[in-house]
PDB file of C-alpha atoms (C1' of nucleotides) in Angstrom:
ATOM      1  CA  UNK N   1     -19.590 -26.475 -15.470  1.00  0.00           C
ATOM      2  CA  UNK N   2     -16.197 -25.376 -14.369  1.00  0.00           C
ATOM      3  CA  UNK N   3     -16.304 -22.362 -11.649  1.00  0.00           C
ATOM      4  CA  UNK N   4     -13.556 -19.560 -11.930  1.00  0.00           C
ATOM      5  CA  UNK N   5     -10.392 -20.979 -10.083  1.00  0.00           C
ATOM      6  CA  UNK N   6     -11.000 -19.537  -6.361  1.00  0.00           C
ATOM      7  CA  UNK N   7      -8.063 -17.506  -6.119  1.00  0.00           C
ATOM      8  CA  UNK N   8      -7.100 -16.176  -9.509  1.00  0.00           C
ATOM      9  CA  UNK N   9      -4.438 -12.837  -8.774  1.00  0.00           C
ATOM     10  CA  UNK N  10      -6.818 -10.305  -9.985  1.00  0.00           C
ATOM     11  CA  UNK N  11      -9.835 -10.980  -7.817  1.00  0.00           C
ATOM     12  CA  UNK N  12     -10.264  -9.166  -5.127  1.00  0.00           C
ATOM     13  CA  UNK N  13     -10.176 -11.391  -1.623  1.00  0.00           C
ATOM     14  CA  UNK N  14      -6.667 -13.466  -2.692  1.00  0.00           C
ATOM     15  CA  UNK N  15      -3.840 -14.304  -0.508  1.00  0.00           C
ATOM     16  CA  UNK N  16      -1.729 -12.148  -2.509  1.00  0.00           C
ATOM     17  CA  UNK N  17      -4.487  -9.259  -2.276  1.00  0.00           C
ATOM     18  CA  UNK N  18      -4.392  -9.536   1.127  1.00  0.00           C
ATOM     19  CA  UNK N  19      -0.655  -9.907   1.357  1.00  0.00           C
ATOM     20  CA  UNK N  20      -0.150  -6.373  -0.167  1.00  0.00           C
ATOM     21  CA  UNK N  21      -2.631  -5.270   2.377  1.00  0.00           C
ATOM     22  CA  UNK N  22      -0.679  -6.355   4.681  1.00  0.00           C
ATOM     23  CA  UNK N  23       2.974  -5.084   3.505  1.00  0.00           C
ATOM     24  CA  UNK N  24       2.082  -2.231   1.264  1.00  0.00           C
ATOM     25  CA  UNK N  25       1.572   0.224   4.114  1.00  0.00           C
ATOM     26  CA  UNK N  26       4.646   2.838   4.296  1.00  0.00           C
ATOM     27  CA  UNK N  27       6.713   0.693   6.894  1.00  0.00           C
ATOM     28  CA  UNK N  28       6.107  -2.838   7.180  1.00  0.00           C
ATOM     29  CA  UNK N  29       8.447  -3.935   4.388  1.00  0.00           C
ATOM     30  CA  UNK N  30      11.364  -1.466   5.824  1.00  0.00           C
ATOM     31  CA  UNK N  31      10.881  -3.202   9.299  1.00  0.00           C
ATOM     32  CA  UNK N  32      10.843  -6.636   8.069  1.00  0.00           C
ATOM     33  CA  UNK N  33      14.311  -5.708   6.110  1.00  0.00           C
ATOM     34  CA  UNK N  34      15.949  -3.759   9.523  1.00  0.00           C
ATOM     35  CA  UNK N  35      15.372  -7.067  10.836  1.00  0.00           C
ATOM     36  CA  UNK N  36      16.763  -9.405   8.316  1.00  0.00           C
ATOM     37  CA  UNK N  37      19.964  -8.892  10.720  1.00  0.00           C
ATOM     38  CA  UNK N  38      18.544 -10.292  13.974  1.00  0.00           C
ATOM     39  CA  UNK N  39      16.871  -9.021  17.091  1.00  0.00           C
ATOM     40  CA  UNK N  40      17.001  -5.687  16.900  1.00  0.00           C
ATOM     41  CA  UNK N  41      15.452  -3.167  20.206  1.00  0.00           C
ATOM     42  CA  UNK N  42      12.748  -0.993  20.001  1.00  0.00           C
ATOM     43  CA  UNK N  43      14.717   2.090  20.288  1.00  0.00           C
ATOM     44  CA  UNK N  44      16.852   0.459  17.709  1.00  0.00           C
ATOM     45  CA  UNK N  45      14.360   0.602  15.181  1.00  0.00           C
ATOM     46  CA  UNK N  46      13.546   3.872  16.171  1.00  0.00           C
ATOM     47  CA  UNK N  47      16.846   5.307  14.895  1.00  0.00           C
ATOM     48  CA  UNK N  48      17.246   2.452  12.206  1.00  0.00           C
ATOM     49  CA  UNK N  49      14.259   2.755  10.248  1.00  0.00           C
ATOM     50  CA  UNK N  50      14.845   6.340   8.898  1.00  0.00           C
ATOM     51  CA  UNK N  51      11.388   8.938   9.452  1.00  0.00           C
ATOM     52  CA  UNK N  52       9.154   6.366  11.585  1.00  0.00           C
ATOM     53  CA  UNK N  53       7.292   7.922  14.399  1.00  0.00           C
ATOM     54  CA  UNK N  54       6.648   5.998  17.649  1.00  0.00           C
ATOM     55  CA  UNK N  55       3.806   5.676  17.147  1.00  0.00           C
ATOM     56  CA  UNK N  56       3.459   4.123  13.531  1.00  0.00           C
ATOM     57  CA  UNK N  57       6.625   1.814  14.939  1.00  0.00           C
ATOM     58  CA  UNK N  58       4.606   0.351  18.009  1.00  0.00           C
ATOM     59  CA  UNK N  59       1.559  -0.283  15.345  1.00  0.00           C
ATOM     60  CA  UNK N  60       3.641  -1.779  12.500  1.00  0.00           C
ATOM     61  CA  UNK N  61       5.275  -4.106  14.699  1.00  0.00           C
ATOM     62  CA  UNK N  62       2.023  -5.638  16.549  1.00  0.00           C
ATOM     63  CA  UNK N  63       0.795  -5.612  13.584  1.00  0.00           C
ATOM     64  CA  UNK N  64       3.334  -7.763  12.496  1.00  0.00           C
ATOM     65  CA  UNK N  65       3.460  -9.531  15.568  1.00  0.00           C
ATOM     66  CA  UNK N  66      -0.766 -10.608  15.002  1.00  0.00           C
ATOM     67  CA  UNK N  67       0.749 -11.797  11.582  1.00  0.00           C
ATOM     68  CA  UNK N  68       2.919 -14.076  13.381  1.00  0.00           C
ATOM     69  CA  UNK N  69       5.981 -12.815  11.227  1.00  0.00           C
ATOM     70  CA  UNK N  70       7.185 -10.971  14.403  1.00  0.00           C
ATOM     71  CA  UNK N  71       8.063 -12.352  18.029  1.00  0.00           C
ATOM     72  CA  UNK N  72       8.211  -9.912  20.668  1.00  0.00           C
ATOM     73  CA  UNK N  73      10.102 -10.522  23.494  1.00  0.00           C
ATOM     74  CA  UNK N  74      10.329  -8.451  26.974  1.00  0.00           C
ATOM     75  CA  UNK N  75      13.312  -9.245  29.132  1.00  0.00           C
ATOM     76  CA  UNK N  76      11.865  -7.740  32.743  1.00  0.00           C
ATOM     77  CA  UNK N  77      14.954  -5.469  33.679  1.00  0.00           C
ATOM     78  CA  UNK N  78      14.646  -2.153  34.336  1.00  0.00           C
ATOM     79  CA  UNK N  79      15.014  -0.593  32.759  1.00  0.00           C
ATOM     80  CA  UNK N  80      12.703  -2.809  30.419  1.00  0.00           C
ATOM     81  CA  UNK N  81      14.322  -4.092  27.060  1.00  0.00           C
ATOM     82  CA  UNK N  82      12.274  -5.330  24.132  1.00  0.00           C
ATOM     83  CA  UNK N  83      13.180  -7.235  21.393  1.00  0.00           C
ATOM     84  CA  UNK N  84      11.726  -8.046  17.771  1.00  0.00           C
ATOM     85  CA  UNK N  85      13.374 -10.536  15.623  1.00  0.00           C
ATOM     86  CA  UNK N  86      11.323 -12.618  12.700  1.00  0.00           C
ATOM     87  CA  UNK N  87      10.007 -15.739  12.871  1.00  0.00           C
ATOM     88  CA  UNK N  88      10.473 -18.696  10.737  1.00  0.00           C
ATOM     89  CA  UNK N  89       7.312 -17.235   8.543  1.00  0.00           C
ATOM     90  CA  UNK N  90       8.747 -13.719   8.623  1.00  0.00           C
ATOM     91  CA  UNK N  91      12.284 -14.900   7.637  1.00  0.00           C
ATOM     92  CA  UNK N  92      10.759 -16.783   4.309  1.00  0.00           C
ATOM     93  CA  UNK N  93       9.270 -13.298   3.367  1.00  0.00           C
ATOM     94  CA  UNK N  94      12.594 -12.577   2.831  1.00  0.00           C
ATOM     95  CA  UNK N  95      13.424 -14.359  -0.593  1.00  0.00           C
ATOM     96  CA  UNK N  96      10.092 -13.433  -2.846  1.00  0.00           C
ATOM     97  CA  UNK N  97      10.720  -9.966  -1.054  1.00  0.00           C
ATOM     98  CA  UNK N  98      14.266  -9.434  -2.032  1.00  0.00           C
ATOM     99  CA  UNK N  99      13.149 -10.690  -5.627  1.00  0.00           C
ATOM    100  CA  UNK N 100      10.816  -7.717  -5.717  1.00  0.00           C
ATOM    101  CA  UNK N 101      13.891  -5.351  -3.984  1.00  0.00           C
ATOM    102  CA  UNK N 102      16.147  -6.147  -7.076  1.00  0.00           C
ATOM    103  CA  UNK N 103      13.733  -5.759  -9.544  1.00  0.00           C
ATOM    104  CA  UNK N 104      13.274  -2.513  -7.998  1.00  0.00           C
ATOM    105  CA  UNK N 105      17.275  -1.569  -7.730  1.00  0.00           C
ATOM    106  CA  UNK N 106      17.540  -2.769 -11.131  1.00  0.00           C
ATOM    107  CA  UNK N 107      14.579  -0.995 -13.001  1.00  0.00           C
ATOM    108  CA  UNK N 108      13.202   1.791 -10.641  1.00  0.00           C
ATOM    109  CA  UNK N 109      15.681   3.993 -13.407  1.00  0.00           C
ATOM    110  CA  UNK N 110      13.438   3.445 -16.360  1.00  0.00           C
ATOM    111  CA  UNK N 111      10.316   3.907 -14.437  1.00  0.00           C
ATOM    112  CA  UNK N 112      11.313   7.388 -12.746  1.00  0.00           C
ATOM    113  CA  UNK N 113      12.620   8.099 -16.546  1.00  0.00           C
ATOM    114  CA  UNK N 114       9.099   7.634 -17.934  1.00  0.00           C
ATOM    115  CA  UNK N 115       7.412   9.701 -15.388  1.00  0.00           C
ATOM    116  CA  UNK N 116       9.841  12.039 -16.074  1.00  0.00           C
ATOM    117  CA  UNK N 117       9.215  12.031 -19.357  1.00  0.00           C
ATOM    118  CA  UNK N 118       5.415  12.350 -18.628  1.00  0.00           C
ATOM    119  CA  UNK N 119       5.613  14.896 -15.949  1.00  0.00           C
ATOM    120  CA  UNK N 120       7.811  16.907 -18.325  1.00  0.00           C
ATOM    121  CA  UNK N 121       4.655  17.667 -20.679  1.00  0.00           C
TER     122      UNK N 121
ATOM    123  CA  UNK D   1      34.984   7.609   6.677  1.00  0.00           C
ATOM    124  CA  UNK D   2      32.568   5.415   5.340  1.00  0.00           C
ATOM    125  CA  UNK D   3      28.891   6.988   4.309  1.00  0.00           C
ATOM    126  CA  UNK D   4      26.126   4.461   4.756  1.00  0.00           C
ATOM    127  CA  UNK D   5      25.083   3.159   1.771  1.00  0.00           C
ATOM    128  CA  UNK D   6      23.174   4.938  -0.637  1.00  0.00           C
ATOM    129  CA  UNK D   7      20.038   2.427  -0.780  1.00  0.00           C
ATOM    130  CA  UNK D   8      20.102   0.218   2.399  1.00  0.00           C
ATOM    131  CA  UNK D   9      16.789  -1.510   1.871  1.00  0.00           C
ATOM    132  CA  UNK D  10      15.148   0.066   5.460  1.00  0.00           C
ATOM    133  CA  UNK D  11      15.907   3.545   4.293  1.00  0.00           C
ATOM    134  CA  UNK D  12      13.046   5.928   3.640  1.00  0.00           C
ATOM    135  CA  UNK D  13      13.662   6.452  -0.108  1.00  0.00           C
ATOM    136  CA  UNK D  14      15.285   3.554  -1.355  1.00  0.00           C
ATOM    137  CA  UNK D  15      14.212   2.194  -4.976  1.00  0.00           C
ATOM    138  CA  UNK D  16      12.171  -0.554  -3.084  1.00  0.00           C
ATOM    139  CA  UNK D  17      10.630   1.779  -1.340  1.00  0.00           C
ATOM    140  CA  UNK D  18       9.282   3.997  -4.136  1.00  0.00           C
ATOM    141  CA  UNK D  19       8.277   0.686  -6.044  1.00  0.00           C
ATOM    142  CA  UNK D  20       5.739  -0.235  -3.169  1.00  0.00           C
ATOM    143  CA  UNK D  21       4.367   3.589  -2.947  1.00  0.00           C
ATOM    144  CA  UNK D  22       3.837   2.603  -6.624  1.00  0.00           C
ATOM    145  CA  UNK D  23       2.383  -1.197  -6.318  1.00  0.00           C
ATOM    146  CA  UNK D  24       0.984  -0.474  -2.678  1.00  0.00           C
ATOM    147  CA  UNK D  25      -2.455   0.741  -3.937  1.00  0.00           C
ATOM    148  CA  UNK D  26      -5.205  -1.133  -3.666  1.00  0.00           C
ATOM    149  CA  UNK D  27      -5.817  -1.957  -7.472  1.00  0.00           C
ATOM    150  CA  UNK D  28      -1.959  -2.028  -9.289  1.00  0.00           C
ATOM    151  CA  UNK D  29      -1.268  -5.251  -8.880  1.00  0.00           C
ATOM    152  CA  UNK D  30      -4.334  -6.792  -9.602  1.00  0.00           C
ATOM    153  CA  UNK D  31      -3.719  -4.984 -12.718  1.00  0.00           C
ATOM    154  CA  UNK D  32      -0.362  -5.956 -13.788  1.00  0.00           C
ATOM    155  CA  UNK D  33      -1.822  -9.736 -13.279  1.00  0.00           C
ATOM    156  CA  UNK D  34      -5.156  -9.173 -15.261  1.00  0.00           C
ATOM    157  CA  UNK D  35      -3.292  -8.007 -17.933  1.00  0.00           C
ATOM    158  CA  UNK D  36      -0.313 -10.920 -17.893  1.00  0.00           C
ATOM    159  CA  UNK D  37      -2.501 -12.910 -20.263  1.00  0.00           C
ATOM    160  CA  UNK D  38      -2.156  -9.701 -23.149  1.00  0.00           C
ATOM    161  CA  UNK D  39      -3.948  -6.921 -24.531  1.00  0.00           C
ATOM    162  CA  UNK D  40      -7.227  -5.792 -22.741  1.00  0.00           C
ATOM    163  CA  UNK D  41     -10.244  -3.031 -23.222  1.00  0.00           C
ATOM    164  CA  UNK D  42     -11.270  -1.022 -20.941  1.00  0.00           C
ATOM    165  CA  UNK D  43     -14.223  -2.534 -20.595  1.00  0.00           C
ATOM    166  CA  UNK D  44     -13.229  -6.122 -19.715  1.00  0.00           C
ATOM    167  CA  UNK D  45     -11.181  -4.731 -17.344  1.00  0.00           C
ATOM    168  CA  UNK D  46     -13.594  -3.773 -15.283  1.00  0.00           C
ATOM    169  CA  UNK D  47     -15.470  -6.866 -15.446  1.00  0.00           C
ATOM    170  CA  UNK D  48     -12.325  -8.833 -14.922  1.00  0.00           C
ATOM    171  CA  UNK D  49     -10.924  -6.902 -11.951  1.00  0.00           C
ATOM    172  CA  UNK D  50     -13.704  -7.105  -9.558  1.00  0.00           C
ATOM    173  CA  UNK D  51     -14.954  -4.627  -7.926  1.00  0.00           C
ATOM    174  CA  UNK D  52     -12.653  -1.687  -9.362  1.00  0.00           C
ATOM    175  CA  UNK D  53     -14.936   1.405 -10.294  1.00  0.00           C
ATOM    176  CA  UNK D  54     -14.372   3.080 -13.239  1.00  0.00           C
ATOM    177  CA  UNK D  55     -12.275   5.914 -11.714  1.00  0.00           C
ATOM    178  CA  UNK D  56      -9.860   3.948  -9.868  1.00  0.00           C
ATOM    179  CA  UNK D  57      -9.011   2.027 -13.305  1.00  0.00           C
ATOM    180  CA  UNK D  58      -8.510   4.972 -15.228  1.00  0.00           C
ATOM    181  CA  UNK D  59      -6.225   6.063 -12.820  1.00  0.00           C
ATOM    182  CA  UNK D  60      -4.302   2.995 -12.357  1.00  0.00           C
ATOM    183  CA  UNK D  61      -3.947   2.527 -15.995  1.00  0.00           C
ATOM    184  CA  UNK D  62      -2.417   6.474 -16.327  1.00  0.00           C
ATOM    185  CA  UNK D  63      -0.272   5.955 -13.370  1.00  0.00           C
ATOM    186  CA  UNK D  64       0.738   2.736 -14.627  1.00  0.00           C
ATOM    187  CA  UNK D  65       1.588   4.130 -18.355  1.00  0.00           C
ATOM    188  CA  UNK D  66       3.552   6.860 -17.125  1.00  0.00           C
ATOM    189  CA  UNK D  67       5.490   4.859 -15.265  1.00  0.00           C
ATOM    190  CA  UNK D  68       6.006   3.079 -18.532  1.00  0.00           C
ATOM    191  CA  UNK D  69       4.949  -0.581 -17.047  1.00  0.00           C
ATOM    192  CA  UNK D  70       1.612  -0.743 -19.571  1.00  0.00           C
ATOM    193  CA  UNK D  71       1.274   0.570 -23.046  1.00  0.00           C
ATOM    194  CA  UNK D  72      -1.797   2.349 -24.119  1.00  0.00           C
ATOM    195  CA  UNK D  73      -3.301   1.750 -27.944  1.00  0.00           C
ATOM    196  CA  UNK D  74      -6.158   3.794 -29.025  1.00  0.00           C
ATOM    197  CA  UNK D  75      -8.490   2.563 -31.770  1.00  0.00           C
ATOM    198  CA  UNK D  76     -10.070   5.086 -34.322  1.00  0.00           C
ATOM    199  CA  UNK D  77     -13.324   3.793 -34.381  1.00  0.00           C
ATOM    200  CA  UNK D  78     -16.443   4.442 -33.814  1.00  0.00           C
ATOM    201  CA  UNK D  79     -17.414   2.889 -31.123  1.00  0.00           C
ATOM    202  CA  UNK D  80     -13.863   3.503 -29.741  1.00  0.00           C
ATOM    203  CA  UNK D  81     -11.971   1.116 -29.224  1.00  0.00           C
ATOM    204  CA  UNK D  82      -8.696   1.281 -26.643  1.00  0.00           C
ATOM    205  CA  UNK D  83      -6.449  -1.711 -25.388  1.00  0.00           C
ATOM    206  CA  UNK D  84      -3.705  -2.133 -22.688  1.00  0.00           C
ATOM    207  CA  UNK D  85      -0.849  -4.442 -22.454  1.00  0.00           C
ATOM    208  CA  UNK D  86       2.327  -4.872 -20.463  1.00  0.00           C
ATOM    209  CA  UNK D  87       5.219  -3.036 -21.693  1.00  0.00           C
ATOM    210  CA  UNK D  88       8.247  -5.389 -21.893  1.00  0.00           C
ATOM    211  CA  UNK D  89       8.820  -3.504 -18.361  1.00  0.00           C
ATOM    212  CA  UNK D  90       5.907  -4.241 -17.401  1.00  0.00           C
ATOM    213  CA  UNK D  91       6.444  -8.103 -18.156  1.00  0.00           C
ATOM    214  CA  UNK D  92       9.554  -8.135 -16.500  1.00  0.00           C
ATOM    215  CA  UNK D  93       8.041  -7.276 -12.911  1.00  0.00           C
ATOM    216  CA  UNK D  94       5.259 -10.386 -13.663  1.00  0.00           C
ATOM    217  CA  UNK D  95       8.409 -12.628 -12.097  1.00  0.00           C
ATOM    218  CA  UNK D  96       9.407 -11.021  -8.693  1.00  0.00           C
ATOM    219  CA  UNK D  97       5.787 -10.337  -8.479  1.00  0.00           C
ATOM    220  CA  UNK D  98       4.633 -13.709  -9.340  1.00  0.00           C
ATOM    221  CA  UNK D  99       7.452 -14.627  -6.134  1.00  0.00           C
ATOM    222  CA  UNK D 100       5.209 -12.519  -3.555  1.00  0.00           C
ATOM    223  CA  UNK D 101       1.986 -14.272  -4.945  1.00  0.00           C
ATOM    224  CA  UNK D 102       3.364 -17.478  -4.342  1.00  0.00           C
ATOM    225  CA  UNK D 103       4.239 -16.856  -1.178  1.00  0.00           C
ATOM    226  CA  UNK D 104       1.217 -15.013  -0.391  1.00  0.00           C
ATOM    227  CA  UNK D 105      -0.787 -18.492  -1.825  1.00  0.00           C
ATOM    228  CA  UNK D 106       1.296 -20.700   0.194  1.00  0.00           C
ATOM    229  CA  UNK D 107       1.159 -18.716   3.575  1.00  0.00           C
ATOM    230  CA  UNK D 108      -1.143 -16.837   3.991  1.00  0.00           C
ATOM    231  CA  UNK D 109      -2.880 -19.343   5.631  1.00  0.00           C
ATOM    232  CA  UNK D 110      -0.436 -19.392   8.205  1.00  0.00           C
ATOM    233  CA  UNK D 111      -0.713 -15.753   8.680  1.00  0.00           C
ATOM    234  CA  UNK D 112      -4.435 -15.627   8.660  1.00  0.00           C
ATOM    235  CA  UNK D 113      -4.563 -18.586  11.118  1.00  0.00           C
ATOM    236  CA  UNK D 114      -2.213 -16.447  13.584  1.00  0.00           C
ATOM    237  CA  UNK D 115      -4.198 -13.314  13.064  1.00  0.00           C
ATOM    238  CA  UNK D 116      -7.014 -15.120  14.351  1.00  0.00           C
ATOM    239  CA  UNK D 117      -5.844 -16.907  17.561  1.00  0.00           C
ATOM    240  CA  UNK D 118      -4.990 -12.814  18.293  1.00  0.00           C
ATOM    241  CA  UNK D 119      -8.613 -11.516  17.752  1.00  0.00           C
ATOM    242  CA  UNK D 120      -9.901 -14.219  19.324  1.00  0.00           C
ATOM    243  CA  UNK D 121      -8.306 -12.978  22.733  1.00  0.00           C
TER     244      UNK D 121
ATOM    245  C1'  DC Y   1      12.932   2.452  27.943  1.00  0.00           C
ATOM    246  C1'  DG Y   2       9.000   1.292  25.605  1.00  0.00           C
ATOM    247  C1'  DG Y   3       5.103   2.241  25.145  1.00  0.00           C
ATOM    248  C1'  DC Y   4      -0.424   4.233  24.888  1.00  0.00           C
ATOM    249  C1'  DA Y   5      -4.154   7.993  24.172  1.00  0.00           C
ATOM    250  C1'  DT Y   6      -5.747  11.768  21.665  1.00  0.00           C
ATOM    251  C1'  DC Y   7      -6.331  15.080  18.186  1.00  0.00           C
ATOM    252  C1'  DC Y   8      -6.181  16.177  13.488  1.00  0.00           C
ATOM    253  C1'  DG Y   9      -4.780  16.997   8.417  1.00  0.00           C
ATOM    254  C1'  DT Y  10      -4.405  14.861   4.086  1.00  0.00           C
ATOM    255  C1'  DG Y  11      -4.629  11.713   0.440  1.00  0.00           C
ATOM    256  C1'  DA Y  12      -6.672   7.573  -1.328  1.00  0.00           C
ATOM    257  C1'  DT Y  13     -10.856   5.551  -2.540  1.00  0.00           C
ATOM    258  C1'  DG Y  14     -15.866   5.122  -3.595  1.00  0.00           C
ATOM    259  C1'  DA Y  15     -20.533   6.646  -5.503  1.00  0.00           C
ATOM    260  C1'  DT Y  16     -22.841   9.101  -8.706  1.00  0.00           C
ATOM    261  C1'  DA Y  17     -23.757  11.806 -12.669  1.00  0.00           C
ATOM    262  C1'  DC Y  18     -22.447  13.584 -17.055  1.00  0.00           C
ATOM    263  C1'  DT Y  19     -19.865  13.538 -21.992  1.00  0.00           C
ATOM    264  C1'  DG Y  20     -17.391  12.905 -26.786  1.00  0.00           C
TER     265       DG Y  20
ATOM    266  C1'  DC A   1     -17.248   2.570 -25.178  1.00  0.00           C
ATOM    267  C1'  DA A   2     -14.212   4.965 -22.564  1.00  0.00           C
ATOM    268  C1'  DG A   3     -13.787   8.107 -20.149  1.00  0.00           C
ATOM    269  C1'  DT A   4     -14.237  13.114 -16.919  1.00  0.00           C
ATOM    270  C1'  DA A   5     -16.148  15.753 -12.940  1.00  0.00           C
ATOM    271  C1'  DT A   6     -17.781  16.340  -8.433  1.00  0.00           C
ATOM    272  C1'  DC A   7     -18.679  15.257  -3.846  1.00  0.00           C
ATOM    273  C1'  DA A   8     -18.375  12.404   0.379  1.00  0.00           C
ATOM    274  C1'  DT A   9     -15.792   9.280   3.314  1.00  0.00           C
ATOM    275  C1'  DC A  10     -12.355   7.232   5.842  1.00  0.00           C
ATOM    276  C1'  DA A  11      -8.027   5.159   7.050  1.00  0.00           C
ATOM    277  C1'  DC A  12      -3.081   6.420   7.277  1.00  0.00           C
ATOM    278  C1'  DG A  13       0.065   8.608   9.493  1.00  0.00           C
ATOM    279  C1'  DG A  14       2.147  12.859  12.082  1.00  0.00           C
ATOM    280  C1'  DA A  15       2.411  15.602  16.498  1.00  0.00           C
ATOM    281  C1'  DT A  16       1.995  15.876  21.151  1.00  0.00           C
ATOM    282  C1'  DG A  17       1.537  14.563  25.917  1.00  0.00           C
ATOM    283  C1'  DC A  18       1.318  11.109  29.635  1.00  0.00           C
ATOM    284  C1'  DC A  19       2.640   6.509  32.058  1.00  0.00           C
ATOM    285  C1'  DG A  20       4.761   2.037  34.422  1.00  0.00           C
TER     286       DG A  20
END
DNA sequence: CGGCATCCGTGATGATACTG
DNA sequence: CAGTATCATCACGGATGCCG
């Protein structure tokens, strides 16, 4: 008697239920693309990522960091430098991410039309 | 002088950015893949996705039709009768999407496994 | 410079009950 | 069957102040 495959997309405990718990917060995806470049400072960030506070920065990124899609890296100088660049793991993020960032830049038109449309009634 | 431009990815209200407020929520996506296979009731649904309560699907399924990604048919009948399917839209973010859920099924492991060894300490 | 601690408002979500 | 209405909760994120 066949049992429901263990990870079909709609269920609730998934990988790629949990990945979207993971990225679809308000910052995590904007960090991981500020640091498609390469190592980039805290205070970097900071002015990079446009409307973070401090606070939701420092959380994101350990966040990030426990995810092992982050590595942190203190250089002891004073005064003290930081630096966040992404892993291996983080950097293959990139590609189904980007997928999802021109599907977005291509079609994010029609979709604000509709509502539009909707919010105009 | 050169302005920055318009929709670097990391910027607060980039077309990526407003398609994760969108597909961010806790039920969306689940959705979108529940309903890859074609038309559904209500009803199954909310058998299929589990643990969604009624409220959250209604409101999914409005956000998601005025946002013109799922197309809502109501039957005349007694007992009514209303179905849901992907708008061609709709269909066309199943690809990037299916991207991430790869991803997510093929790492996640990784990333659970490194969230771990950090609660462990 | 690169944080952490605290307080607090708001929106998203859940539970429950009722309806055409 | 397919919703709507109401209430309760709780995590997200902003503001502010302090520290090594």
């Amino acid at each position: 008697m066949p049992l429901p495959p263990p990870y079909d997309p709609y269920v609730r405990d998934c990988p790629s239920r949990r990945l979207l718990d993971r990225i679809g917060d308000r910052w995590t995806v904007l960090l991981i693309a500020a640091l498609e470049g390469g190592p980039q400072r805290f205070s970097q960030l900071l002015r990079t990522v446009e409307g973070i506070s401090q606070k939701m920065l420092t959380q994101t990124l350990r966040s990030l960091e426990a995810d092992g899609l982050v590595h942190r890296t203190v250089h002891p100088e004073i005064p003290p430098r930081v630096e966040y660049e992404l892993t291996a793991l983080g950097r293959s993020l990139l590609a189904p991410l980007g997928a999802l960032i021109d599907w977005a830049t291509e079609h994010m038109g029609e979709v604000q039309s509709s509502r539009d449309a909707v919010d105009a009634r």
